[in-house]
Amino acid sequence: MTAPAGFKANGIRCGIKESRKTADLALIVSETPCTAAAVFTGNLVKAEPVKLSMEHIADGKAQAVIANAGNANACTGKQGYENAVRMAKSVSEELSVPVNDVLVCSTGVIGQQLNIEAVEKGMKELCSGLSVQGHIPAREAILTTDTVYKEDEIRVDIGGHTVTIGTMAKGSGMIHINMGTMLGFITTDCAISSAMLFSALKESAAATYNCISVDGDTSTNDTLVIMANGLAGNPEISDKGSGYKTFCAALTELNERMARKIAADGEGAERLIECCVAGAADDRAARTLAKSVVSSNLVKAAFFGRDANWGRILCAMGYSGAGFSPDKVCVSFQSRAGDIEVCRDGSQIAFDEDRASEILNEKEVRILVNLKDGHGVGKAWGCDLTYEYVKINGDYRT
Amino acid sequence: MTAPAGFKANGIRCGIKESRKTADLALIVSETPCTAAAVFTGNLVKAEPVKLSMEHIADGKAQAVIANAGNANACTGKQGYENAVRMAKSVSEELSVPVNDVLVCSTGVIGQQLNIEAVEKGMKELCSGLSVQGHIPAREAILTTDTVYKEDEIRVDIGGHTVTIGTMAKGSGMIHINMGTMLGFITTDCAISSAMLFSALKESAAATYNCISVDGDTSTNDTLVIMANGLAGNPEISDKGSGYKTFCAALTELNERMARKIAADGEGAERLIECCVAGAADDRAARTLAKSVVSSNLVKAAFFGRDANWGRILCAMGYSGAGFSPDKVCVSFQSRAGDIEVCRDGSQIAFDEDRASEILNEKEVRILVNLKDGHGVGKAWGCDLTYEYVKINGDYRT
């Protein structure tokens, strides 16, 4: 997260929620003002910090992101919005950064007022501790039901200059197609115009974050932010030429890695399910079909039981809305343990059920679907549906 | 199911699936030819008996329905279709009814060939045992993971004649908005034209069967059939006058009762969730919002935990696609134990959590949402998400 030049971070426990014993407040700051872009939840019910951050990023600029866990500050009305403003102001005053260059993100329970006094009280400690190493407490401070932190980086050459992109994110419930991460942060030292940055973020998110599903619920707080401070010294990317293509490909690869991590750490998940659809009429149809498969509760429950129930895969594709020929579909399962074909031309073929269970017993399992209808390809990621998911969500607030 | 004049039924165990110890083959027959209508699954992957029944009902007529449990005869290709034809032929020969007046329905595992020999072998016993009392074994023979049978009837006066409508159905998994029942059968002695019968079926299904969700998966086999033999002697309903309105209202009431039964008996369910949305811009928006709430895994898991997590209800409405003003929403919970308001004008109000848990602890719980945006109302039904759902579907095929 702080691998690109000029970025620092920190994370502390300020005490937003008494029962939470780990860090709950994270800050990411660039030494210099950044070009910035963000995509937010499509949910009509938007959390108060989302509303504020949408205003602050409207000018395509930002320099700091403050994020808390333990409280989503959603469905909290005027007081909630005021609290989001106070969070931004507190950072602005401490760091002497314009208030509208501070973005605010929150995650946690919906409908309760944020303990803003705790946030303000912790701000001096949070800011004074900013450092390159601070990405370690920061990546912990944004987690909720996540069992592991998610952080990664990638380097790429643009115009003879090494450009670095760093990222951290949190999952792990209320995650569905169309902004599947509650919070995702990306930093880069790339020199890139605001328009190109937004374009690259949207393009890469469409193929990655927007293709994961944990439970079919789109959260009120989803935010994916990228800040680019230009310190890599590359010639500024201002059109969709080769520099843009290189940057966008690297960003997509990085986001795909993170999307996989989030799906794998879905609430209660025991395994990552990757669905790869090939031979569709076009890429759009392939992606729609793959998303429908990883979103199906019945497919997810079957994977929990290591049951090669391919009929549910065809069923989930059938109600996706995308067209295909059911009698041409071929389905295989693949993992580190090997691969096995289970359906050819829409019908079952003889296969060894025990061998299939072995293959499905791995931590990462791939569903390969070939539609033999065209050249469209698409991928999506999800996880199995477990007792633990039900347990976690049966009593989340207490 | 056999309450309307002229209908007989029977159910037997023919042995479609060795492990199944209960009846697996049901037959419903009218003494005289019927006007008939049906709505089928919207899934692109349609089971073979669905394809056949769609052809057979194209002329708006039917006289018998044969249905089996234990095998869905879906994703079974040409051989599967031939087996569906053989099922219809077998009934046709035994009862001397035209083959295209026989509808075929199947439910059970997808992707395995049907044991058609067992069906044919059992046909003589099935047909010779047809009787008015035969609705009792018939209603058992169509069940899969259902824990209770679903059957009901209603009587109404049309033009001075008592018209009876009977029905039976099965749930209980792979159930979602848009034909939420895998199999539903309705019989009536009403005299009604084919066009009016289809119109009444569609209209009533839109407000009932199409508003239930157990797990978000639309099955490959969903079929809802109505047969009307006219023996009640009422003046034939041939336009949308008062007779039609009376018939349609009765059919809708009957279907709503059945839809509630199916949702309440959803796989693993411990409680029925009814969501009633009022004050929407129009009825269509209200129904869309109610459906989104009962389909949310997070809402369903919260009810399992008797957790008054109203934020998830707002969240689920927010991604439904229907418009409303988040800051005007009021939410209450209601059950036999009383009622409690938890959210007013989009924000939490002080309420007693223990009292809320008590109210949510009942077998039937209602979510009352008032949007204060207009006069639209709508209802939808679902159930909680439990460990048992995951268990049932983790290993369904074996």
Coordinates of N, CA and C in Angstrom, one line a residue, chain A residues 290-358:
Chain A
A290 N -20.9 -16.4 -15.8 CA -20.0 -16.7 -14.7 C -20.4 -16.1 -13.3
K291 N -20.9 -14.9 -13.4 CA -21.4 -14.2 -12.2 C -22.6 -15.0 -11.6
S292 N -23.5 -15.4 -12.5 CA -24.7 -16.1 -12.0 C -24.3 -17.4 -11.3
V293 N -23.3 -18.1 -11.8 CA -22.9 -19.4 -11.2 C -22.3 -19.1 -9.8
V294 N -21.4 -18.2 -9.7 CA -20.8 -18.0 -8.4 C -21.7 -17.4 -7.4
S295 N -22.8 -16.8 -7.8 CA -23.8 -16.2 -6.9 C -24.9 -17.2 -6.4
S296 N -25.0 -18.3 -7.0 CA -26.0 -19.3 -6.7 C -25.8 -19.9 -5.3
N297 N -26.8 -19.8 -4.4 CA -26.7 -20.4 -3.1 C -26.6 -21.9 -3.2
L298 N -27.3 -22.5 -4.2 CA -27.2 -24.0 -4.4 C -25.9 -24.5 -4.9
V299 N -25.3 -23.7 -5.8 CA -24.0 -24.1 -6.3 C -23.0 -24.0 -5.1
K300 N -23.1 -22.9 -4.3 CA -22.2 -22.6 -3.2 C -22.3 -23.7 -2.1
A301 N -23.6 -24.1 -1.8 CA -23.8 -25.2 -0.8 C -23.2 -26.5 -1.3
A302 N -23.4 -26.8 -2.6 CA -22.9 -28.0 -3.2 C -21.3 -28.1 -3.1
F303 N -20.7 -26.9 -3.3 CA -19.2 -26.9 -3.2 C -18.8 -27.1 -1.7
F304 N -19.6 -26.6 -0.8 CA -19.3 -26.8 0.6 C -19.3 -28.3 0.9
G305 N -20.3 -29.1 0.3 CA -20.4 -30.5 0.4 C -19.5 -31.3 -0.5
R306 N -18.6 -30.6 -1.3 CA -17.8 -31.3 -2.2 C -18.6 -32.2 -3.2
D307 N -19.7 -31.7 -3.5 CA -20.7 -32.5 -4.3 C -20.6 -32.0 -5.8
A308 N -20.3 -32.8 -6.7 CA -20.1 -32.4 -8.1 C -21.5 -32.3 -8.8
N309 N -22.3 -31.5 -8.2 CA -23.7 -31.3 -8.7 C -23.7 -30.3 -9.8
W310 N -23.2 -30.7 -11.0 CA -23.1 -29.8 -12.2 C -24.5 -29.3 -12.7
G311 N -25.5 -30.0 -12.4 CA -26.9 -29.6 -12.8 C -27.2 -28.2 -12.3
R312 N -26.8 -27.9 -11.1 CA -27.0 -26.6 -10.5 C -26.3 -25.5 -11.2
I313 N -25.2 -25.8 -11.8 CA -24.4 -24.8 -12.6 C -25.2 -24.5 -13.9
L314 N -25.7 -25.5 -14.5 CA -26.5 -25.2 -15.7 C -27.7 -24.4 -15.3
C315 N -28.3 -24.8 -14.2 CA -29.5 -24.1 -13.7 C -29.2 -22.6 -13.5
A316 N -28.1 -22.3 -12.8 CA -27.8 -20.9 -12.5 C -27.5 -20.2 -13.8
M317 N -26.9 -20.8 -14.8 CA -26.7 -20.1 -16.1 C -28.0 -19.8 -16.7
G318 N -28.9 -20.8 -16.6 CA -30.2 -20.7 -17.3 C -31.0 -19.5 -16.9
Y319 N -30.9 -19.1 -15.6 CA -31.7 -17.9 -15.2 C -30.9 -16.6 -15.1
S320 N -29.7 -16.6 -15.7 CA -28.8 -15.4 -15.7 C -29.3 -14.3 -16.6
G321 N -30.1 -14.7 -17.6 CA -30.6 -13.7 -18.5 C -29.7 -13.7 -19.8
A322 N -28.5 -14.3 -19.8 CA -27.7 -14.4 -21.0 C -28.1 -15.6 -21.8
G323 N -27.9 -15.5 -23.1 CA -28.3 -16.6 -24.0 C -27.2 -17.6 -24.2
F324 N -27.6 -18.9 -24.4 CA -26.6 -19.9 -24.8 C -27.4 -21.1 -25.2
S325 N -26.8 -22.2 -25.7 CA -27.5 -23.4 -26.1 C -27.3 -24.4 -25.1
P326 N -28.3 -24.7 -24.2 CA -28.1 -25.7 -23.2 C -27.6 -27.1 -23.6
D327 N -27.9 -27.5 -24.8 CA -27.5 -28.8 -25.3 C -26.1 -28.8 -25.9
K328 N -25.4 -27.7 -25.8 CA -24.0 -27.7 -26.2 C -23.0 -27.5 -25.0
V329 N -23.5 -27.3 -23.8 CA -22.6 -26.9 -22.7 C -21.8 -28.1 -22.2
C330 N -20.5 -27.8 -22.0 CA -19.6 -28.8 -21.4 C -19.1 -28.2 -20.1
V331 N -19.0 -29.0 -19.0 CA -18.5 -28.5 -17.7 C -17.4 -29.4 -17.1
S332 N -16.3 -28.8 -16.7 CA -15.3 -29.6 -16.0 C -15.0 -28.9 -14.6
F333 N -14.5 -29.7 -13.7 CA -13.9 -29.1 -12.4 C -12.4 -29.2 -12.4
Q334 N -11.8 -28.3 -11.8 CA -10.3 -28.3 -11.9 C -9.8 -27.7 -10.6
S335 N -8.7 -28.4 -10.0 CA -8.0 -27.8 -8.9 C -6.6 -28.4 -8.9
R336 N -5.9 -28.1 -7.8 CA -4.5 -28.6 -7.7 C -4.5 -30.1 -7.8
A337 N -5.6 -30.7 -7.4 CA -5.7 -32.2 -7.3 C -6.0 -32.8 -8.7
G338 N -6.2 -32.0 -9.7 CA -6.4 -32.5 -11.1 C -7.7 -31.9 -11.7
D339 N -8.2 -32.5 -12.8 CA -9.4 -32.0 -13.4 C -10.3 -33.2 -13.8
I340 N -11.6 -32.9 -14.0 CA -12.5 -33.9 -14.3 C -13.7 -33.3 -15.1
E341 N -14.0 -34.0 -16.2 CA -15.2 -33.5 -17.0 C -16.4 -34.2 -16.5
V342 N -17.5 -33.4 -16.3 CA -18.7 -34.0 -15.7 C -20.0 -33.9 -16.6
C343 N -19.9 -32.9 -17.5 CA -21.1 -32.7 -18.4 C -20.6 -32.4 -19.8
R344 N -21.1 -33.1 -20.8 CA -20.8 -32.8 -22.2 C -22.1 -32.7 -23.0
D345 N -22.1 -31.7 -23.8 CA -23.3 -31.4 -24.6 C -24.6 -31.4 -23.8
G346 N -24.5 -30.8 -22.6 CA -25.7 -30.5 -21.8 C -26.1 -31.7 -21.0
S347 N -25.5 -32.9 -21.2 CA -25.9 -34.1 -20.4 C -24.7 -34.6 -19.6
Q348 N -25.1 -35.4 -18.6 CA -24.0 -36.0 -17.8 C -23.2 -37.1 -18.5
I349 N -21.9 -37.1 -18.3 CA -21.1 -38.2 -18.8 C -20.6 -39.0 -17.6
A350 N -20.3 -40.2 -17.8 CA -19.8 -41.1 -16.7 C -18.6 -40.5 -16.1
F351 N -18.6 -40.3 -14.8 CA -17.4 -39.8 -14.1 C -17.3 -40.4 -12.7
D352 N -16.1 -40.4 -12.1 CA -15.9 -41.0 -10.8 C -16.2 -40.0 -9.7
E353 N -17.3 -40.2 -9.0 CA -17.7 -39.3 -8.0 C -16.7 -39.1 -6.9
D354 N -16.0 -40.1 -6.5 CA -15.0 -40.0 -5.5 C -13.8 -39.1 -5.9
R355 N -13.4 -39.3 -7.2 CA -12.4 -38.5 -7.8 C -12.8 -37.0 -7.8
A356 N -14.1 -36.8 -8.2 CA -14.6 -35.4 -8.3 C -14.6 -34.8 -6.9
S357 N -15.0 -35.5 -5.9 CA -15.0 -35.0 -4.5 C -13.5 -34.6 -4.1
E358 N -12.6 -35.4 -4.5 CA -11.2 -35.1 -4.2 C -10.8 -33.8 -4.8

